[in-house]
Coordinates of C-alpha atoms in Angstrom, one line a residue:
M1 CA 119.6 69.2 81.7
D2 CA 122.8 71.1 81.8
S3 CA 125.0 68.0 81.5
V4 CA 127.9 70.2 80.3
D5 CA 128.0 71.2 83.9
R6 CA 129.4 68.0 85.4
R7 CA 131.9 69.8 87.6
A8 CA 130.5 67.7 90.4
A9 CA 132.8 64.7 90.1
A10 CA 132.6 64.6 86.3
S11 CA 135.7 63.1 84.7
P12 CA 137.8 65.2 82.3
L13 CA 137.2 62.5 79.7
A14 CA 133.4 63.1 79.8
R15 CA 133.9 66.8 79.1
R16 CA 136.5 66.2 76.4
S17 CA 134.2 63.8 74.6
F18 CA 131.5 66.5 74.2
F19 CA 133.9 69.1 72.6
S20 CA 135.6 66.4 70.6
G21 CA 132.3 65.8 68.9
V22 CA 132.2 69.5 67.9
A23 CA 135.7 69.2 66.5
A24 CA 134.9 66.1 64.6
G25 CA 131.9 67.9 63.1
I26 CA 134.1 70.8 62.0
L27 CA 136.6 68.4 60.4
G28 CA 133.7 67.0 58.4
T29 CA 133.4 70.2 56.4
G30 CA 134.6 68.3 53.3
L31 CA 131.7 65.9 53.5
T32 CA 128.5 66.4 51.5
A33 CA 126.3 69.0 53.2
C34 CA 122.9 68.1 54.4
A35 CA 119.9 70.4 54.4
L36 CA 120.0 72.7 57.4
P37 CA 117.0 72.6 59.8
E38 CA 114.4 75.2 58.9
R39 CA 112.4 77.4 61.3
G40 CA 109.5 79.7 61.0
T41 CA 109.6 83.5 61.2
A42 CA 110.8 84.9 64.5
V43 CA 108.7 87.3 66.6
P44 CA 109.4 90.9 65.4
V45 CA 111.8 93.0 67.4
G46 CA 110.1 94.6 70.5
R47 CA 107.0 92.4 70.3
T48 CA 108.1 89.5 72.5
R49 CA 105.9 90.5 75.5
E50 CA 102.8 90.5 73.2
A51 CA 103.4 87.0 71.9
T52 CA 101.3 84.2 73.3
V53 CA 101.4 80.5 73.0
L54 CA 97.9 79.4 74.3
G55 CA 96.2 82.8 74.7
V56 CA 96.3 82.4 78.5
A57 CA 96.9 85.8 80.0
N58 CA 99.3 84.7 82.7
E59 CA 100.9 81.7 80.9
R60 CA 104.4 83.2 81.2
F61 CA 106.4 86.2 82.4
F62 CA 109.4 88.3 81.2
P63 CA 110.9 89.5 84.5
T64 CA 113.7 91.5 82.9
L65 CA 111.2 93.5 80.9
D66 CA 108.5 94.1 83.5
G67 CA 108.2 92.5 86.9
R68 CA 104.7 93.7 87.7
P69 CA 102.8 90.9 86.0
L70 CA 104.7 88.3 88.0
E71 CA 104.2 90.3 91.2
E72 CA 100.5 90.4 90.5
E73 CA 100.5 86.6 90.0
F74 CA 102.1 86.2 93.4
V75 CA 99.5 88.4 95.1
R76 CA 96.6 86.5 93.4
A77 CA 98.2 83.2 94.6
V78 CA 98.4 84.4 98.2
D79 CA 94.8 85.5 98.1
R80 CA 93.7 82.1 96.8
R81 CA 95.7 80.5 99.6
V82 CA 94.0 82.7 102.2
A83 CA 90.6 81.7 100.8
V84 CA 91.4 78.0 100.7
L85 CA 92.6 78.0 104.3
G86 CA 89.5 80.1 105.4
L87 CA 91.6 82.9 106.8
K88 CA 90.6 86.6 107.2
S89 CA 93.7 88.2 105.8
R90 CA 97.2 87.5 104.3
L91 CA 98.9 88.2 107.5
D92 CA 96.9 85.3 109.1
L93 CA 98.7 82.8 106.9
P94 CA 101.2 80.4 108.5
R95 CA 104.8 80.4 107.3
L96 CA 105.1 80.1 103.5
E97 CA 107.6 77.6 102.1
L98 CA 109.6 78.4 99.0
L99 CA 111.8 75.9 97.1
S100 CA 114.3 76.5 94.2
V101 CA 115.8 73.5 92.4
S102 CA 118.9 74.3 90.2
G103 CA 120.2 72.8 87.0
G104 CA 123.0 70.3 87.0
G105 CA 122.3 67.5 84.4
E106 CA 122.6 64.1 85.9
N107 CA 123.4 65.7 89.2
G108 CA 119.7 66.3 89.5
A109 CA 119.8 62.8 91.2
F110 CA 121.1 64.6 94.3
G111 CA 118.0 66.8 94.6
A112 CA 115.7 63.9 93.9
G113 CA 117.3 61.8 96.6
L114 CA 117.2 64.7 99.0
L115 CA 113.5 65.3 98.5
C116 CA 112.6 61.6 98.9
G117 CA 114.8 61.2 102.0
W118 CA 113.3 64.4 103.4
T119 CA 109.9 62.7 103.1
E120 CA 111.2 59.7 104.9
Q121 CA 112.6 61.9 107.7
G122 CA 109.2 63.4 108.2
T123 CA 109.6 67.1 108.2
R124 CA 109.3 68.0 104.4
P125 CA 106.8 70.9 104.1
E126 CA 104.3 71.5 101.4
F127 CA 105.8 74.3 99.2
E128 CA 103.7 77.3 98.2
L129 CA 106.3 78.2 95.5
V130 CA 108.5 75.8 93.6
T131 CA 110.9 77.0 90.8
G132 CA 113.1 75.0 88.5
I133 CA 115.7 75.4 85.8
S134 CA 117.1 72.7 83.5
T135 CA 117.2 69.4 85.4
G136 CA 115.6 71.3 88.2
A137 CA 112.7 72.0 85.9
L138 CA 112.2 68.2 85.6
T139 CA 112.3 67.8 89.3
A140 CA 110.1 70.8 90.1
P141 CA 106.7 69.2 89.3
F142 CA 107.4 66.2 91.5
A143 CA 108.6 68.5 94.3
F144 CA 105.5 70.7 93.9
L145 CA 103.1 67.7 94.2
G146 CA 104.8 66.3 97.3
P147 CA 105.5 62.8 98.7
A148 CA 102.7 61.1 96.6
Y149 CA 105.0 61.5 93.6
D150 CA 108.3 60.4 95.3
A151 CA 108.2 57.0 93.6
K152 CA 108.1 58.7 90.1
L153 CA 110.7 61.2 91.0
K154 CA 113.1 58.4 92.2
A155 CA 112.4 56.5 88.9
V156 CA 113.3 59.5 86.8
Y157 CA 116.8 59.7 88.3
T158 CA 117.6 56.0 89.1
E159 CA 115.9 54.1 86.3
L160 CA 116.3 56.1 83.1
E161 CA 119.0 54.9 80.7
P162 CA 121.0 57.3 78.5
R163 CA 119.0 56.0 75.5
Q164 CA 115.9 57.4 77.2
V165 CA 117.4 60.8 77.3
M166 CA 119.2 61.3 74.0
N167 CA 120.2 59.7 70.7
P168 CA 123.7 60.8 69.5
R169 CA 123.9 62.1 65.9
F170 CA 126.5 61.8 63.3
I171 CA 129.6 64.0 63.6
T172 CA 128.4 66.3 60.8
A173 CA 125.5 67.4 63.1
A174 CA 127.8 70.1 64.5
L175 CA 127.6 71.8 61.1
W176 CA 124.4 70.6 59.5
N177 CA 121.9 70.2 62.3
D178 CA 120.8 72.1 65.4
A179 CA 122.5 69.9 68.0
L180 CA 125.0 67.1 68.6
A181 CA 122.2 64.8 70.0
D182 CA 118.5 64.3 69.5
N183 CA 116.5 64.8 72.7
S184 CA 113.2 63.3 71.5
P185 CA 113.7 60.3 73.8
L186 CA 113.7 62.7 76.7
Y187 CA 110.4 64.2 75.4
Q188 CA 108.9 60.7 75.4
S189 CA 110.2 60.1 78.9
I190 CA 108.7 63.4 80.1
T191 CA 105.4 62.5 78.5
R192 CA 105.3 59.1 80.2
Y193 CA 105.7 60.6 83.6
L194 CA 103.9 63.9 83.2
D195 CA 100.5 62.3 82.4
D196 CA 96.9 63.6 82.6
R197 CA 96.6 62.8 86.3
M198 CA 99.8 64.6 87.2
L199 CA 98.7 67.7 85.2
A200 CA 95.3 67.7 87.0
D201 CA 97.1 67.6 90.3
I202 CA 99.3 70.5 89.3
A203 CA 96.1 72.4 88.4
K204 CA 94.6 71.6 91.9
G205 CA 97.8 73.0 93.5
Y206 CA 97.4 76.2 91.5
D207 CA 93.8 76.5 92.6
A208 CA 95.0 76.1 96.2
G209 CA 97.2 79.2 95.9
R210 CA 100.5 77.5 95.1
L211 CA 102.8 78.3 92.2
L212 CA 105.1 76.1 90.0
L213 CA 107.4 78.2 87.8
V214 CA 109.9 76.9 85.3
A215 CA 112.4 79.1 83.3
S216 CA 113.7 78.8 79.8
T217 CA 115.7 81.1 77.5
D218 CA 114.2 82.8 74.4
L219 CA 117.3 82.8 72.2
D220 CA 115.8 85.2 69.6
A221 CA 115.0 87.9 72.2
Q222 CA 117.9 87.0 74.5
L223 CA 115.5 86.9 77.4
P224 CA 114.7 84.6 80.4
V225 CA 111.1 83.4 80.3
I226 CA 109.3 82.2 83.4
W227 CA 106.5 79.8 82.6
N228 CA 103.5 79.6 84.9
I229 CA 103.0 75.8 84.8
G230 CA 100.1 75.7 87.2
A231 CA 98.1 78.3 85.2
I232 CA 98.8 76.5 82.0
A233 CA 97.6 73.2 83.5
K234 CA 94.5 74.9 84.9
S235 CA 93.6 76.5 81.6
G236 CA 92.0 73.4 80.1
H237 CA 93.5 74.4 76.7
P238 CA 93.8 71.3 74.4
K239 CA 97.5 72.1 73.9
A240 CA 98.3 72.6 77.6
A241 CA 99.8 69.2 78.2
D242 CA 102.0 69.3 75.2
T243 CA 103.1 72.9 76.0
I244 CA 104.1 72.0 79.5
R245 CA 106.1 69.0 78.3
R246 CA 107.9 71.1 75.7
V247 CA 108.6 73.8 78.2
L248 CA 110.4 71.2 80.5
L249 CA 112.2 69.9 77.4
A250 CA 113.3 73.4 76.5
S251 CA 114.5 74.3 80.0
A252 CA 116.7 71.2 79.8
A253 CA 118.0 71.8 76.3
I254 CA 121.7 72.6 76.5
P255 CA 122.5 74.8 73.5
G256 CA 124.6 72.8 71.0
A257 CA 124.1 69.5 72.8
F258 CA 120.4 69.2 72.5
P259 CA 118.0 70.8 70.0
P260 CA 116.0 73.9 71.0
S261 CA 112.2 73.7 71.5
M262 CA 110.3 75.7 68.9
F263 CA 107.1 77.4 70.1
E264 CA 104.4 78.6 67.8
V265 CA 103.1 81.9 69.0
T266 CA 100.8 84.6 67.8
V267 CA 101.0 88.4 67.8
D268 CA 98.0 90.3 66.5
G269 CA 96.7 87.2 64.9
T270 CA 99.9 86.5 63.0
T271 CA 101.8 83.3 63.7
Y272 CA 105.5 83.3 64.5
H273 CA 108.0 80.9 66.0
E274 CA 110.2 81.3 69.1
M275 CA 113.4 79.3 69.8
H276 CA 113.8 78.3 73.5
V277 CA 116.8 76.6 75.2
D278 CA 118.1 75.8 78.6
G279 CA 117.1 78.4 81.2
G280 CA 120.6 78.0 82.6
A281 CA 121.8 80.3 79.8
F282 CA 120.6 83.1 82.1
A283 CA 120.7 81.5 85.6
Q284 CA 121.1 78.1 87.1
T285 CA 118.9 78.8 90.0
F286 CA 116.1 81.4 90.7
L287 CA 113.6 82.0 93.4
Y288 CA 112.0 85.4 92.9
P289 CA 112.9 88.6 91.1
P290 CA 114.6 91.2 93.4
S291 CA 111.9 93.7 92.8
L292 CA 109.1 91.3 93.7
L293 CA 108.9 92.0 97.4
V294 CA 109.1 95.8 97.4
D295 CA 105.9 96.1 99.4
R296 CA 107.4 93.7 102.0
Q297 CA 110.5 95.8 102.2
E298 CA 108.4 98.9 102.8
R299 CA 106.4 97.2 105.5
M300 CA 109.6 96.2 107.2
R301 CA 110.9 99.8 107.1
K302 CA 107.7 100.9 108.8
K303 CA 108.1 98.1 111.4
Q304 CA 104.9 96.5 110.3
K305 CA 104.0 92.8 110.4
V306 CA 105.0 90.7 107.4
L307 CA 104.4 87.1 106.3
Q308 CA 106.9 84.6 107.6
L309 CA 108.8 83.0 104.7
E310 CA 111.2 80.1 104.5
A311 CA 113.4 79.5 101.4
Y312 CA 115.1 76.2 100.5
V313 CA 117.7 76.1 97.7
I314 CA 118.8 72.8 96.2
R315 CA 122.0 73.2 94.2
N316 CA 122.5 70.1 92.1
G317 CA 126.3 70.5 92.0
R318 CA 129.3 71.2 94.2
L319 CA 130.2 74.6 95.3
D320 CA 133.9 74.0 95.9
S321 CA 136.5 74.0 93.1
E322 CA 137.5 70.8 91.2
W323 CA 141.2 70.7 90.4
A324 CA 142.2 69.1 87.0
T325 CA 145.2 69.1 84.7
V326 CA 144.1 70.9 81.6
E327 CA 145.6 69.8 78.2
R328 CA 147.3 72.6 76.3
R329 CA 144.9 72.1 73.4
T330 CA 142.1 74.4 72.1
L331 CA 139.2 72.1 73.0
G332 CA 140.7 71.2 76.4
I333 CA 141.2 74.9 77.3
A334 CA 137.8 75.9 75.9
G335 CA 136.0 73.1 77.8
R336 CA 137.7 73.9 81.1
A337 CA 136.9 77.6 80.7
I338 CA 133.2 76.9 80.0
S339 CA 132.9 74.5 83.0
T340 CA 134.6 77.2 85.1
M341 CA 132.1 79.8 84.0
I342 CA 129.2 77.5 84.7
A343 CA 130.6 76.7 88.2
A344 CA 131.1 80.4 89.0
G345 CA 127.6 81.2 87.7
G346 CA 126.1 78.4 89.9
Y347 CA 127.8 79.8 93.0
N348 CA 126.9 83.4 92.2
D349 CA 123.2 82.4 91.8
V350 CA 123.0 80.9 95.3
V351 CA 124.8 83.9 96.7
K352 CA 122.3 86.3 95.0
I353 CA 119.4 84.4 96.5
Y354 CA 121.1 84.5 99.9
Y355 CA 121.5 88.3 99.9
A356 CA 117.9 88.8 98.6
T357 CA 116.5 86.6 101.4
Q358 CA 118.6 88.4 104.0
R359 CA 117.3 91.8 102.8
D360 CA 113.8 90.5 102.9
Q361 CA 114.1 88.7 106.2
I362 CA 113.5 85.2 104.8
D363 CA 115.0 82.2 106.4
Y364 CA 117.6 80.8 104.0
N365 CA 118.5 77.1 103.7
L366 CA 121.0 75.7 101.1
A367 CA 121.8 72.1 100.1
Y368 CA 124.6 71.1 97.7
I369 CA 126.8 68.1 96.8
G370 CA 129.7 68.0 99.3
S371 CA 133.3 67.0 98.8
D372 CA 132.6 63.7 100.5
F373 CA 130.8 62.5 97.4
T374 CA 133.7 61.0 95.4
V375 CA 132.0 58.8 92.7
S376 CA 133.2 59.8 89.2
L377 CA 130.9 60.3 86.2
P378 CA 132.2 58.0 83.4
E379 CA 129.8 59.3 80.7
P380 CA 126.7 61.5 80.5
F381 CA 123.7 60.2 82.4
D382 CA 125.5 57.1 83.6
P383 CA 122.9 55.1 85.7
T384 CA 125.4 53.8 88.3
Y385 CA 126.7 57.4 89.0
M386 CA 123.1 58.7 89.2
R387 CA 121.9 56.0 91.6
A388 CA 124.9 56.6 93.8
L389 CA 124.3 60.3 93.9
Y390 CA 120.6 59.7 94.6
D391 CA 121.4 57.5 97.5
Y392 CA 123.9 60.2 98.8
G393 CA 121.2 62.8 98.9
Y394 CA 118.6 60.4 100.2
Q395 CA 120.7 59.2 103.2
R396 CA 121.7 62.7 104.2
A397 CA 118.1 63.9 104.2
R398 CA 116.8 60.8 105.9
R399 CA 119.1 61.5 108.8
D400 CA 117.8 65.1 109.0
Y401 CA 119.8 67.2 106.4
D402 CA 122.1 69.8 107.8
W403 CA 121.0 72.8 105.7
S404 CA 123.6 75.5 105.3
K405 CA 122.4 78.9 106.5
K406 CA 124.6 80.7 104.0
P407 CA 126.7 79.8 101.0
P408 CA 130.3 78.6 101.7
L409 CA 133.0 81.3 101.7
L410 CA 130.6 84.0 103.0

């Protein structure tokens, strides 16, 4: 969960403590060195697209290398949807609902509250496509499965304690380990919630022509990777459950703060290892690649009928600037610069999605944390802060959320 991005009401102290940990590790260079973490051989240059985790043909996609496999997966999903609903053609489908849930660390409590309040309000649709990155990846399976899983979604963001997310390491971890904290508690929490029943329900959703996509970043290849969670759950592979849990863990692994997830893959029968971290390294929000709906654009140019699509984007963060006095110190300046870049990236992502939906004639709806939420974050994953933010999102949605039809400033 991109907890470094706590621009939404995060205190300067919380940000400074993260970078102070790095500094302390650097100052520990005079201490006895520990053995550095080892890893297996990386996938050879240029072979990433051929690497497979489970041997499932459509288990994941590399949109920046080739968008066609993902486009074909969307077409197959729509065709399954047509068959399940007993329709004659794709154009007979009712409006398709799309949902994107962004990263934002503990701010994911906002999206969780919004979804649960939306259920209570009574107009929450069943989504044909749900995407998630970082904390959004943890929310996405619950959003995909609908109101039946609201209680679990609420528990994730209102009952988890910091010790159920991470274990801080010694200050020397900055030099002699792969992260400042151990996220194995988060893996245990993911495993507890993402049980066999939930995986079976995700597989049923996939059979019904619905897609659940989660993004991580392949650090070796410097590529975004989109994981087809429904297809993996449907595969029946003995390692499917563990793979999905580690994908969610990887998508929420802030580089430097949390360890990467290592995936054993094969290429031509030879085993290699990939290093995956937070999908937010590439984007904090995604809905569909710009090239995906080329056929739709062509049909619109010819004045032909197209499917009605409605897109919802939940930005687990604020979209206005947060003023702060920056200390004239290396760590203070670096920390502020990083949080500024993350904030700008988050805003740019929702703007890109907006322009893509306008081009493709898709109804656009945006939710984000407003300036009226003023609770401060005292430390990462503080339960009181997260419960307050959950309630903020819940109450606004319960009263019929006022979705923005475009990002602010446009």
